[in-house]
Tab-separated table of C-alpha atoms in Angstrom:
chain	number	residue	atom	x	y	z
A	227	MET	CA	-25.134	6.054	-18.439
A	228	LYS	CA	-27.897	8.845	-18.522
A	229	ASP	CA	-29.439	8.099	-15.077
A	230	PHE	CA	-25.914	8.319	-13.403
A	231	GLU	CA	-25.828	10.741	-10.613
A	232	PRO	CA	-21.948	11.102	-9.428
A	233	ARG	CA	-21.101	10.910	-5.768
A	234	ILE	CA	-18.484	13.737	-5.361
A	235	ILE	CA	-16.956	14.619	-1.994
A	236	GLY	CA	-15.995	17.996	-1.468
A	237	PHE	CA	-13.507	19.189	0.669
A	238	LEU	CA	-13.895	23.215	1.061
A	239	CYS	CA	-11.728	25.181	3.271
A	240	ASN	CA	-13.296	27.064	6.155
A	241	TRP	CA	-12.025	30.587	5.279
A	242	CYS	CA	-12.695	30.876	1.724
A	243	SER	CA	-14.462	28.159	-0.237
A	244	TYR	CA	-16.809	27.227	2.444
A	245	ALA	CA	-17.906	30.568	2.787
A	246	GLY	CA	-18.134	31.018	-1.065
A	247	ALA	CA	-20.420	27.993	-0.946
A	248	ASP	CA	-22.513	29.631	1.780
A	249	ALA	CA	-22.838	32.625	-0.479
A	250	ALA	CA	-23.932	30.716	-3.346
A	251	GLY	CA	-26.670	29.173	-1.036
A	252	SER	CA	-27.653	32.642	0.525
A	253	ALA	CA	-27.994	33.855	-2.958
A	254	ARG	CA	-30.283	30.991	-3.947
A	255	LYS	CA	-28.093	29.984	-6.925
A	256	ILE	CA	-28.986	26.809	-8.515
A	257	TYR	CA	-26.420	23.936	-8.688
A	258	PRO	CA	-26.387	20.248	-8.990
A	259	PRO	CA	-26.690	18.360	-5.510
A	260	ASN	CA	-24.001	16.056	-6.182
A	261	VAL	CA	-21.326	17.180	-3.992
A	262	LYS	CA	-21.353	16.258	-0.090
A	263	VAL	CA	-19.422	18.947	1.458
A	264	ILE	CA	-16.863	18.325	4.215
A	265	ARG	CA	-15.515	21.512	5.843
A	266	VAL	CA	-11.925	21.598	6.806
A	267	MET	CA	-9.947	24.454	8.159
A	268	CYS	CA	-7.484	24.570	5.273
A	269	THR	CA	-6.664	22.752	2.278
A	270	GLY	CA	-3.162	22.160	3.877
A	271	ARG	CA	-5.140	19.859	6.301
A	272	ILE	CA	-6.213	17.879	3.343
A	273	ASP	CA	-4.232	14.532	3.923
A	274	PRO	CA	-3.972	12.450	0.722
A	275	GLN	CA	-5.312	9.433	2.750
A	276	PHE	CA	-8.778	11.395	2.981
A	277	VAL	CA	-8.845	11.628	-0.885
A	278	LEU	CA	-8.339	7.762	-0.894
A	279	LYS	CA	-10.872	6.930	1.746
A	280	ALA	CA	-13.416	8.899	-0.367
A	281	PHE	CA	-12.929	6.757	-3.351
A	282	GLN	CA	-12.820	3.568	-1.050
A	283	SER	CA	-15.842	4.444	0.386
A	284	GLY	CA	-17.660	4.960	-2.964
A	285	ALA	CA	-17.122	8.250	-4.435
A	286	ASP	CA	-16.912	8.973	-7.911
A	287	GLY	CA	-14.850	12.236	-7.769
A	288	VAL	CA	-13.155	14.481	-5.383
A	289	LEU	CA	-13.225	18.279	-5.271
A	290	ILE	CA	-10.874	20.463	-3.121
A	291	LEU	CA	-11.508	23.805	-3.113
A	292	GLY	CA	-9.262	26.494	-1.122
A	293	CYS	CA	-8.193	30.138	-0.812
A	294	HIS	CA	-6.638	31.664	-3.875
A	295	PRO	CA	-2.741	31.521	-3.767
A	296	GLY	CA	-1.615	34.253	-1.364
A	297	ASP	CA	-4.833	34.515	0.191
A	298	CYS	CA	-4.237	31.224	2.638
A	299	HIS	CA	-5.619	32.304	6.088
A	300	TYR	CA	-2.497	30.126	7.391
A	301	LYS	CA	-0.240	31.735	4.786
A	302	GLU	CA	0.644	28.884	2.737
A	303	GLY	CA	-1.454	25.843	3.422
A	304	ASN	CA	-3.140	25.960	-0.111
A	305	TYR	CA	0.425	25.629	-1.543
A	306	ASN	CA	0.853	22.652	0.477
A	307	ALA	CA	-2.499	21.219	-0.950
A	308	LEU	CA	-0.968	22.231	-4.525
A	309	ARG	CA	2.310	20.355	-3.923
A	310	ARG	CA	0.472	17.245	-2.943
A	311	PHE	CA	-2.271	17.412	-5.842
A	312	HIS	CA	-0.503	17.282	-8.809
A	313	LEU	CA	1.608	14.082	-7.453
A	314	LEU	CA	-1.470	12.562	-5.969
A	315	ARG	CA	-3.309	12.931	-9.292
A	316	THR	CA	-0.311	11.225	-11.122
A	317	MET	CA	-0.563	8.427	-8.658
A	318	LEU	CA	-4.081	7.912	-8.703
A	319	ALA	CA	-3.808	7.705	-12.812
A	320	GLN	CA	-1.625	4.433	-11.797
A	321	PHE	CA	-4.560	3.004	-9.899
A	322	GLY	CA	-7.040	3.720	-12.942
A	323	ILE	CA	-8.507	6.699	-11.434
A	324	GLU	CA	-8.842	9.432	-14.151
A	325	LYS	CA	-7.479	12.938	-13.668
A	326	ASP	CA	-11.093	14.509	-14.033
A	327	ARG	CA	-12.013	12.684	-10.898
A	328	VAL	CA	-9.856	14.701	-8.766
A	329	ARG	CA	-9.768	18.782	-8.945
A	330	LEU	CA	-8.083	21.299	-7.041
A	331	ASP	CA	-9.412	25.062	-7.721
A	332	TRP	CA	-9.558	28.315	-5.482
A	333	VAL	CA	-12.894	30.042	-4.690
A	334	SER	CA	-13.021	32.867	-2.503
A	335	ALA	CA	-15.606	33.814	0.035
A	336	SER	CA	-17.192	36.179	-2.499
A	337	GLU	CA	-17.156	33.878	-5.461
A	338	ALA	CA	-20.361	32.297	-5.281
A	339	GLU	CA	-20.462	32.171	-9.257
A	340	LYS	CA	-17.252	30.504	-9.411
A	341	PHE	CA	-18.235	27.922	-6.858
A	342	VAL	CA	-21.439	27.109	-8.892
A	343	ALA	CA	-19.566	26.969	-12.039
A	344	THR	CA	-16.903	24.706	-10.517
A	345	VAL	CA	-19.332	22.318	-9.215
A	346	ASN	CA	-21.316	22.550	-12.524
A	347	ASP	CA	-18.220	21.603	-14.513
A	348	MET	CA	-17.022	18.728	-12.175
A	349	VAL	CA	-20.362	17.150	-12.125
A	350	LYS	CA	-20.650	17.260	-16.002
A	351	LYS	CA	-17.232	15.845	-16.538
A	352	VAL	CA	-17.745	12.833	-13.732
A	353	LYS	CA	-20.875	12.174	-15.229
A	354	ILE	CA	-19.122	11.792	-18.799
A	355	LEU	CA	-16.545	9.458	-16.939
A	356	GLY	CA	-19.134	7.185	-15.572
A	357	PRO	CA	-19.320	5.520	-12.160
A	358	LEU	CA	-15.776	4.715	-10.494
A	359	ARG	CA	-15.243	1.057	-11.673
A	360	LYS	CA	-14.768	-1.555	-9.129
A	361	THR	CA	-12.956	-4.514	-10.396
A	362	ALA	CA	-13.992	-7.898	-8.916
A	363	VAL	CA	-11.433	-8.624	-6.359
A	364	ALA	CA	-11.348	-12.434	-6.161
B	1011	MET	CA	5.750	-31.981	28.818
B	1012	ALA	CA	4.942	-32.200	25.169
B	1013	LYS	CA	6.913	-29.434	23.072
B	1014	PRO	CA	4.538	-26.926	21.295
B	1015	LYS	CA	3.732	-27.801	17.527
B	1016	VAL	CA	4.841	-25.047	15.187
B	1017	ALA	CA	4.053	-24.705	11.306
B	1018	PHE	CA	5.801	-22.780	8.779
B	1019	TYR	CA	4.092	-22.002	5.682
B	1020	TRP	CA	5.138	-20.306	2.416
B	1021	CYS	CA	2.499	-18.507	0.149
B	1022	ALA	CA	2.972	-15.725	-2.535
B	1023	SER	CA	6.778	-14.749	-1.689
B	1024	CYS	CA	10.210	-15.052	-2.713
B	1025	GLY	CA	11.566	-17.508	-0.036
B	1026	GLY	CA	13.587	-14.829	1.619
B	1027	CYS	CA	11.552	-15.418	4.749
B	1028	GLU	CA	12.336	-19.017	5.129
B	1029	GLU	CA	15.969	-17.875	4.495
B	1030	ALA	CA	15.800	-15.419	7.438
B	1031	VAL	CA	14.557	-18.296	9.686
B	1032	VAL	CA	17.652	-20.333	8.614
B	1033	ASP	CA	19.530	-16.846	9.557
B	1034	LEU	CA	18.779	-17.370	13.168
B	1035	ALA	CA	22.277	-19.198	12.932
B	1036	GLU	CA	22.740	-21.103	16.040
B	1037	ASN	CA	19.762	-19.544	17.776
B	1038	ILE	CA	17.730	-21.987	15.480
B	1039	LEU	CA	19.001	-25.032	17.649
B	1040	LYS	CA	17.292	-23.299	20.353
B	1041	VAL	CA	14.208	-22.949	18.349
B	1042	VAL	CA	14.034	-26.540	17.162
B	1043	GLU	CA	14.994	-27.864	20.801
B	1044	ALA	CA	11.919	-25.874	22.182
B	1045	VAL	CA	9.095	-26.843	19.493
B	1046	GLU	CA	8.196	-29.711	17.364
B	1047	PHE	CA	7.756	-28.667	13.602
B	1048	VAL	CA	4.438	-30.173	12.073
B	1049	LEU	CA	4.685	-28.448	8.787
B	1050	TRP	CA	7.830	-26.800	7.110
B	1051	PRO	CA	7.532	-27.587	3.454
B	1052	VAL	CA	10.799	-25.688	2.486
B	1053	ALA	CA	12.982	-28.085	5.116
B	1054	MET	CA	10.891	-30.844	6.008
B	1055	ASP	CA	8.899	-33.752	4.315
B	1056	PHE	CA	5.347	-33.253	5.669
B	1057	LYS	CA	2.114	-33.458	3.974
B	1058	ILE	CA	-0.989	-31.369	4.115
B	1059	LYS	CA	-3.035	-34.767	5.166
B	1060	ASP	CA	-0.737	-34.661	8.388
B	1061	VAL	CA	-1.952	-31.199	9.343
B	1062	GLU	CA	-5.540	-32.247	8.595
B	1063	ALA	CA	-5.278	-35.095	11.103
B	1064	LEU	CA	-4.418	-32.784	13.860
B	1065	GLN	CA	-7.085	-31.510	16.179
B	1066	ASP	CA	-8.390	-27.932	15.897
B	1067	GLY	CA	-6.140	-25.677	17.961
B	1068	GLU	CA	-3.424	-28.356	18.316
B	1069	ILE	CA	-0.631	-26.326	16.526
B	1070	ALA	CA	0.465	-23.569	19.286
B	1071	VAL	CA	1.532	-21.032	16.296
B	1072	SER	CA	1.698	-21.051	12.619
B	1073	PHE	CA	4.181	-18.642	10.931
B	1074	ILE	CA	2.803	-18.060	7.391
B	1075	ASN	CA	4.703	-15.882	4.961
B	1076	GLY	CA	3.722	-14.478	1.703
B	1077	GLY	CA	0.599	-13.086	0.432
B	1078	ILE	CA	-2.293	-14.924	-0.861
B	1079	ARG	CA	-2.496	-15.167	-4.482
B	1080	THR	CA	-3.963	-18.639	-5.539
B	1081	GLY	CA	-6.767	-20.848	-4.030
B	1082	GLU	CA	-4.249	-23.505	-2.620
B	1083	GLN	CA	-2.638	-20.553	-0.471
B	1084	GLU	CA	-6.094	-19.750	0.844
B	1085	HIS	CA	-7.008	-23.341	1.432
B	1086	VAL	CA	-3.730	-23.949	3.614
B	1087	ALA	CA	-4.069	-20.537	5.363
B	1088	LYS	CA	-7.358	-21.532	6.440
B	1089	LEU	CA	-6.576	-25.094	7.399
B	1090	LEU	CA	-3.680	-23.679	9.463
B	1091	ARG	CA	-5.940	-20.972	10.923
B	1092	LYS	CA	-8.467	-23.666	12.176
B	1093	LYS	CA	-5.438	-26.056	13.681
B	1094	SER	CA	-3.598	-23.240	15.314
B	1095	GLY	CA	-3.817	-21.409	18.432
B	1096	LEU	CA	-1.869	-18.320	16.945
B	1097	VAL	CA	-1.146	-17.102	13.585
B	1098	VAL	CA	1.643	-14.963	12.725
B	1099	ALA	CA	1.992	-13.129	9.496
B	1100	PHE	CA	5.716	-13.564	8.865
B	1101	GLY	CA	7.451	-10.998	6.798
B	1102	ALA	CA	6.128	-7.987	4.287
B	1103	CYS	CA	4.221	-10.011	2.110
B	1104	ALA	CA	1.871	-11.725	4.585
B	1105	HIS	CA	1.810	-8.447	6.359
B	1106	LEU	CA	1.267	-5.980	3.587
B	1107	GLY	CA	1.163	-7.921	0.418
B	1108	GLY	CA	4.846	-7.340	-0.235
B	1109	VAL	CA	6.697	-6.820	-3.612
B	1110	PRO	CA	4.235	-9.669	-5.243
B	1111	GLY	CA	1.412	-7.444	-4.283
B	1112	LEU	CA	2.567	-4.812	-7.004
B	1113	ALA	CA	1.053	-7.384	-9.301
B	1114	ASN	CA	-2.530	-5.432	-8.319
B	1115	PHE	CA	-1.608	-2.777	-10.840
B	1116	SER	CA	-2.569	-5.440	-13.254
B	1117	ASN	CA	-4.782	-8.345	-13.389
B	1118	ARG	CA	-4.781	-12.193	-14.197
B	1119	ASP	CA	-5.410	-11.776	-17.820
B	1120	ARG	CA	-2.511	-9.467	-18.441
B	1121	ILE	CA	-0.142	-11.185	-16.160
B	1122	PHE	CA	-0.922	-14.405	-18.342
B	1123	ASP	CA	-0.766	-12.783	-21.382
B	1124	TYR	CA	2.750	-11.360	-20.835
B	1125	VAL	CA	4.028	-14.472	-19.073
B	1126	TYR	CA	2.779	-17.109	-21.517
B	1127	HIS	CA	2.755	-15.082	-24.838
B	1128	LYS	CA	4.554	-11.717	-24.834
B	1129	SER	CA	7.386	-12.021	-22.719
B	1130	PRO	CA	10.755	-11.935	-25.078
B	1131	SER	CA	12.141	-15.115	-23.789
B	1132	VAL	CA	9.025	-17.206	-24.337
B	1133	ASP	CA	8.511	-19.614	-27.184
B	1134	ASN	CA	4.980	-21.018	-27.095
B	1135	PRO	CA	3.503	-21.163	-30.535
B	1136	GLU	CA	0.634	-23.217	-29.448
B	1137	ARG	CA	-0.394	-20.423	-26.830
B	1138	ILE	CA	-0.601	-22.786	-24.048
B	1139	VAL	CA	-1.812	-21.340	-20.788
B	1140	PRO	CA	-2.182	-23.337	-17.402
B	1141	GLN	CA	-5.546	-24.704	-16.751
B	1142	GLU	CA	-7.256	-25.200	-13.501
B	1143	LYS	CA	-8.414	-28.675	-14.869
B	1144	THR	CA	-6.546	-30.616	-17.461
B	1145	VAL	CA	-7.783	-34.110	-18.963
B	1146	VAL	CA	-4.798	-36.494	-19.609
B	1147	ARG	CA	-5.152	-40.349	-20.345
B	1148	GLU	CA	-4.347	-41.021	-16.851
B	1149	GLY	CA	-7.118	-38.720	-15.521
B	1150	GLU	CA	-7.827	-35.190	-14.415
B	1151	LEU	CA	-4.808	-33.029	-13.457
B	1152	THR	CA	-5.673	-29.802	-11.521
B	1153	LEU	CA	-3.951	-26.775	-10.547
B	1154	PRO	CA	-4.919	-24.075	-7.792
B	1155	GLU	CA	-6.931	-21.176	-9.161
B	1156	PHE	CA	-4.641	-17.868	-9.749
B	1157	TYR	CA	-6.438	-15.245	-8.461
B	1158	ASN	CA	-6.827	-11.833	-10.106
B	1159	THR	CA	-5.771	-9.862	-6.823
B	1160	VAL	CA	-3.246	-10.553	-4.269
B	1161	HIS	CA	-4.096	-10.321	-0.697
B	1162	THR	CA	-2.655	-9.679	2.516
B	1163	LEU	CA	-2.825	-12.697	4.837
B	1164	ASP	CA	-5.456	-10.751	7.228
B	1165	GLN	CA	-7.760	-10.332	4.331
B	1166	VAL	CA	-8.035	-13.994	4.287
B	1167	ILE	CA	-7.959	-15.272	7.785
B	1168	ASP	CA	-7.664	-13.728	11.265
B	1169	VAL	CA	-3.940	-12.738	12.019
B	1170	ASP	CA	-2.864	-12.600	15.625
B	1171	TYR	CA	0.270	-10.825	15.145
B	1172	TYR	CA	2.533	-9.448	12.609
B	1173	LEU	CA	6.342	-9.746	12.020
B	1174	PRO	CA	7.152	-7.126	9.375
B	1175	GLY	CA	10.171	-6.688	7.210
B	1176	CYS	CA	11.495	-8.079	3.986
B	1177	ALA	CA	12.707	-10.422	5.496
B	1178	PRO	CA	12.176	-10.106	9.017
B	1179	PRO	CA	15.428	-9.435	10.892
B	1180	PRO	CA	16.593	-12.440	13.341
B	1181	ASP	CA	16.532	-10.506	16.557
B	1182	LEU	CA	12.953	-9.585	15.882
B	1183	ILE	CA	12.031	-13.160	14.897
B	1184	MET	CA	13.881	-14.549	18.057
B	1185	ASN	CA	12.115	-11.858	20.381
B	1186	ALA	CA	8.745	-13.037	18.702
B	1187	VAL	CA	9.315	-16.828	19.158
B	1188	GLU	CA	10.657	-16.219	22.789
B	1189	ALA	CA	7.422	-14.033	23.484
B	1190	ILE	CA	5.315	-16.797	22.215
B	1191	LEU	CA	6.878	-19.697	23.947
B	1192	THR	CA	6.859	-17.786	27.392
B	1193	GLY	CA	3.405	-16.343	26.680
B	1194	ASN	CA	4.870	-12.760	27.130
B	1195	LEU	CA	2.661	-11.450	24.245
B	1196	PRO	CA	1.252	-7.929	23.411
B	1197	GLU	CA	-2.340	-7.220	22.681
B	1198	LYS	CA	-3.480	-9.190	19.545
B	1199	GLY	CA	-3.239	-7.651	16.194
B	1200	ALA	CA	0.067	-6.172	17.119
B	1201	VAL	CA	2.968	-5.729	14.779
B	1202	LEU	CA	6.057	-7.015	16.455
B	1203	SER	CA	8.233	-4.071	16.218
B	1204	PRO	CA	8.790	-0.447	17.634
B	1205	ASP	CA	5.741	1.753	16.747
B	1206	LYS	CA	7.704	4.941	15.383
B	1207	SER	CA	9.070	5.994	12.447
B	1208	LEU	CA	12.601	4.881	10.888
B	1209	CYS	CA	13.769	8.325	10.878
B	1210	ASP	CA	13.542	8.432	14.553
B	1211	THR	CA	16.537	5.825	14.700
B	1212	CYS	CA	18.112	6.558	11.626
B	1213	LYS	CA	21.824	7.500	12.063
B	1214	ARG	CA	21.653	10.239	9.342
B	1215	LYS	CA	19.344	11.938	11.398
B	1216	VAL	CA	22.131	14.120	12.791
B	1217	THR	CA	22.976	15.699	9.380
B	1218	LYS	CA	19.305	16.333	8.527
B	1219	PRO	CA	18.922	19.978	8.233
B	1220	GLU	CA	15.959	21.692	10.122
B	1221	LYS	CA	13.757	22.189	7.044
B	1222	THR	CA	14.572	19.502	4.243
B	1223	VAL	CA	13.962	20.872	0.710
B	1224	ILE	CA	13.827	19.071	-2.373
B	1225	ARG	CA	14.551	21.046	-5.469
B	1226	GLU	CA	15.225	17.968	-7.657
B	1227	ILE	CA	14.370	14.386	-7.594
B	1228	LYS	CA	17.251	12.023	-8.455
B	1229	ARG	CA	17.424	8.128	-8.698
B	1230	VAL	CA	19.927	6.237	-6.752
B	1231	HIS	CA	22.195	5.242	-9.905
B	1232	GLU	CA	22.193	8.762	-11.020
B	1233	VAL	CA	24.334	10.073	-8.235
B	1234	MET	CA	27.341	9.187	-6.055
B	1235	LEU	CA	25.560	9.065	-2.648
B	1236	ASP	CA	26.862	10.860	0.397
B	1237	PRO	CA	26.788	7.861	2.948
B	1238	GLU	CA	26.300	10.485	5.876
B	1239	LYS	CA	23.557	12.689	4.593
B	1240	CYS	CA	19.886	12.076	4.820
B	1241	PHE	CA	18.557	10.634	1.412
B	1242	LEU	CA	15.758	13.113	0.919
B	1243	ASP	CA	17.986	16.092	1.277
B	1244	GLN	CA	19.976	14.498	-1.202
B	1245	GLY	CA	16.835	14.285	-3.477
B	1246	ILE	CA	16.507	10.811	-3.243
B	1247	ILE	CA	13.325	9.091	-2.518
B	1248	CYS	CA	13.569	7.273	0.948
B	1249	VAL	CA	10.065	6.049	2.265
B	1250	GLY	CA	11.796	6.324	6.144
B	1251	PRO	CA	9.368	8.908	7.181
B	1252	ALA	CA	6.356	6.691	6.463
B	1253	THR	CA	7.705	3.457	7.490
B	1254	ARG	CA	7.983	1.749	10.880
B	1255	ASP	CA	11.182	1.386	12.842
B	1256	GLY	CA	12.849	-2.043	13.911
B	1257	CYS	CA	14.765	-3.368	10.820
B	1258	GLY	CA	18.147	-2.263	12.134
B	1259	GLU	CA	18.399	-0.102	8.967
B	1260	ARG	CA	20.164	-2.640	6.984
B	1261	CYS	CA	19.418	-0.944	3.840
B	1262	ILE	CA	20.365	2.676	5.094
B	1263	ASN	CA	23.707	1.150	6.444
B	1264	ALA	CA	24.366	-0.189	2.673
B	1265	ASN	CA	23.861	3.514	1.523
B	1266	MET	CA	20.601	2.553	0.119
B	1267	PRO	CA	17.459	4.516	1.024
B	1268	CYS	CA	14.456	2.847	2.710
B	1269	ARG	CA	11.670	1.219	0.654
B	1270	GLY	CA	9.310	0.802	3.390
B	1271	CYS	CA	8.914	-2.907	4.039
B	1272	PHE	CA	8.146	-2.586	7.565
B	1273	GLY	CA	4.909	-1.024	6.530
B	1274	PRO	CA	3.506	1.890	8.142
B	1275	THR	CA	3.160	2.852	12.175
B	1276	SER	CA	-0.387	2.135	13.591
B	1277	ARG	CA	-1.423	5.880	13.238
B	1278	VAL	CA	-1.403	5.397	9.411
B	1279	ASP	CA	-3.860	3.666	7.268
B	1280	ASP	CA	-2.063	4.112	3.837
B	1281	GLN	CA	1.503	4.177	3.900
B	1282	GLY	CA	1.816	5.329	0.176
B	1283	ALA	CA	-0.514	8.164	0.607
B	1284	LYS	CA	1.154	9.264	3.911
B	1285	PHE	CA	4.629	8.964	2.073
B	1286	LEU	CA	3.212	11.159	-0.593
B	1287	SER	CA	1.958	13.842	1.641
B	1288	ALA	CA	5.608	13.952	3.428
B	1289	LEU	CA	7.310	14.082	0.130
B	1290	ALA	CA	5.198	16.614	-1.396
B	1291	SER	CA	5.311	18.802	1.519
B	1292	ILE	CA	8.950	19.218	1.240
B	1293	ILE	CA	9.259	20.135	-2.363
B	1294	ASP	CA	10.485	23.701	-2.621
B	1295	ALA	CA	8.478	25.299	-5.377
B	1296	ASP	CA	5.480	27.527	-5.178
B	1297	SER	CA	4.314	27.908	-8.782
B	1298	GLU	CA	2.217	25.252	-10.521
B	1299	ASP	CA	4.767	24.631	-13.347
B	1300	ALA	CA	7.644	24.389	-10.911
B	1301	ILE	CA	5.723	21.780	-8.662
B	1302	ASN	CA	4.705	19.790	-11.651
B	1303	LYS	CA	8.148	19.704	-12.926
B	1304	ILE	CA	9.731	18.099	-9.817
B	1305	THR	CA	6.836	15.789	-9.434
B	1306	ASP	CA	6.925	14.630	-12.922
B	1307	SER	CA	10.400	13.511	-12.564
B	1308	ILE	CA	9.350	10.717	-10.298
B	1309	ALA	CA	9.327	7.676	-12.107
B	1310	ASP	CA	6.478	5.311	-11.061
B	1311	PRO	CA	5.240	7.119	-7.950
B	1312	ALA	CA	2.637	4.481	-7.066
B	1313	GLY	CA	5.297	1.621	-7.697
B	1314	ILE	CA	7.529	3.361	-5.153
B	1315	PHE	CA	5.050	4.554	-2.570
B	1316	TYR	CA	3.419	1.067	-2.292
B	1317	PHE	CA	6.483	-0.851	-3.005
B	1318	TYR	CA	5.422	-3.424	-0.259
B	1319	SER	CA	2.125	-2.420	0.643
B	1320	LEU	CA	-0.239	-2.194	-2.318
B	1321	PRO	CA	-2.574	-4.761	-1.236
B	1322	ALA	CA	-2.845	-3.229	2.253
B	1323	SER	CA	-3.801	0.131	0.933
B	1324	MET	CA	-7.062	1.763	0.835
B	1325	LEU	CA	-7.403	1.059	-2.837
B	1326	LYS	CA	-5.907	-2.341	-2.660
B	1327	ARG	CA	-5.475	-2.916	-6.561
B	1328	ARG	CA	-6.006	-0.869	-9.744
B	1329	LEU	CA	-9.682	-0.349	-10.301
B	1330	ASP	CA	-10.409	-0.246	-13.958
B	1331	ILE	CA	-8.888	-3.708	-14.865
């Protein structure tokens, strides 16, 4: 599985994490290009259907990044994301989707370093897991 | 004028849908008077070759219940599609995969292994399992292929309408039959039931607080349920928020929570994920540990959230086996 390059969908909140990713880019930090970023206004907007859609469409992992608890632009959208996240991961495990394929973390607008470290770590873990297996459906 | 020809067929389901037709009571006489049955294996003796002898499109409408689990079911579904003007997916299993669709959390090998070897009541020392072909002295015997995955009817053939429910209630069946007989039909692909959530007409809505909060999840056998109060407000999982209305609330009236047999409304692609979202949002906890403690107390979340709709969900089945 040496050549496997995971496809990871990153849902980044507009107010903190997207700005954090932007800061990483402006600072010319180097990180793997495996994460395709989708900007959302808030992690609280991320319907679990979005995560399933990502896996259905061929993603090997989903990364959700939002404002630190207490810092949400909409006060508690990130708490809503947190409430959904653990249950979603538990449920996805029943579908045979390993826990490391879905990650929720907090990245502020100034945390370019943390953004890079999180992406690095996520890519590393999904590489170890390999492609999301697709069972023959017949 | 010749009566319109009608077929009923039974795929991977429990037989409750056939029972629902019989439950039309005296109304069934109206149906029998108005139509001519050309296939109804549970009630009348027709053969597949009788259907094969019909011209394409000659059957006015075929009602097919059950998911598609075997090669034979797929074959008959395709045959009926060819011979029918309209095909109605009848009941939750044809519509969404239904309870048999929960087998998609497993696969053929595991199912066969359990059923023919590991099940405590099985005595099978020679480890015999059904084969698609078996040669005996008299010739070759065949059985239909058992698929790895249960499919909804519309994953196998084109479906015109859906009659939801486990089983569909008699009033919805009668409405559908009348609509078909009079040609007064909605647009193709419609689910023949109101397109709003069950909570909208639930009689317990009046007791629902402004903001429902859950601090503890309980199961129905663990508590005495208040027959007036919203289930979710009592900490009982009720899939009503993510389920289509129109069932007549038979479960709710019997003091049992909704399990989602009518499927989602037209704005939802994945009933289980949508319900997960609704449930998680009313959990009253902010710290990760407290949230995890509550969600960990849900026994078999995927099994409850997709009780009737796993084959129709975005992921359709367990992916790693």
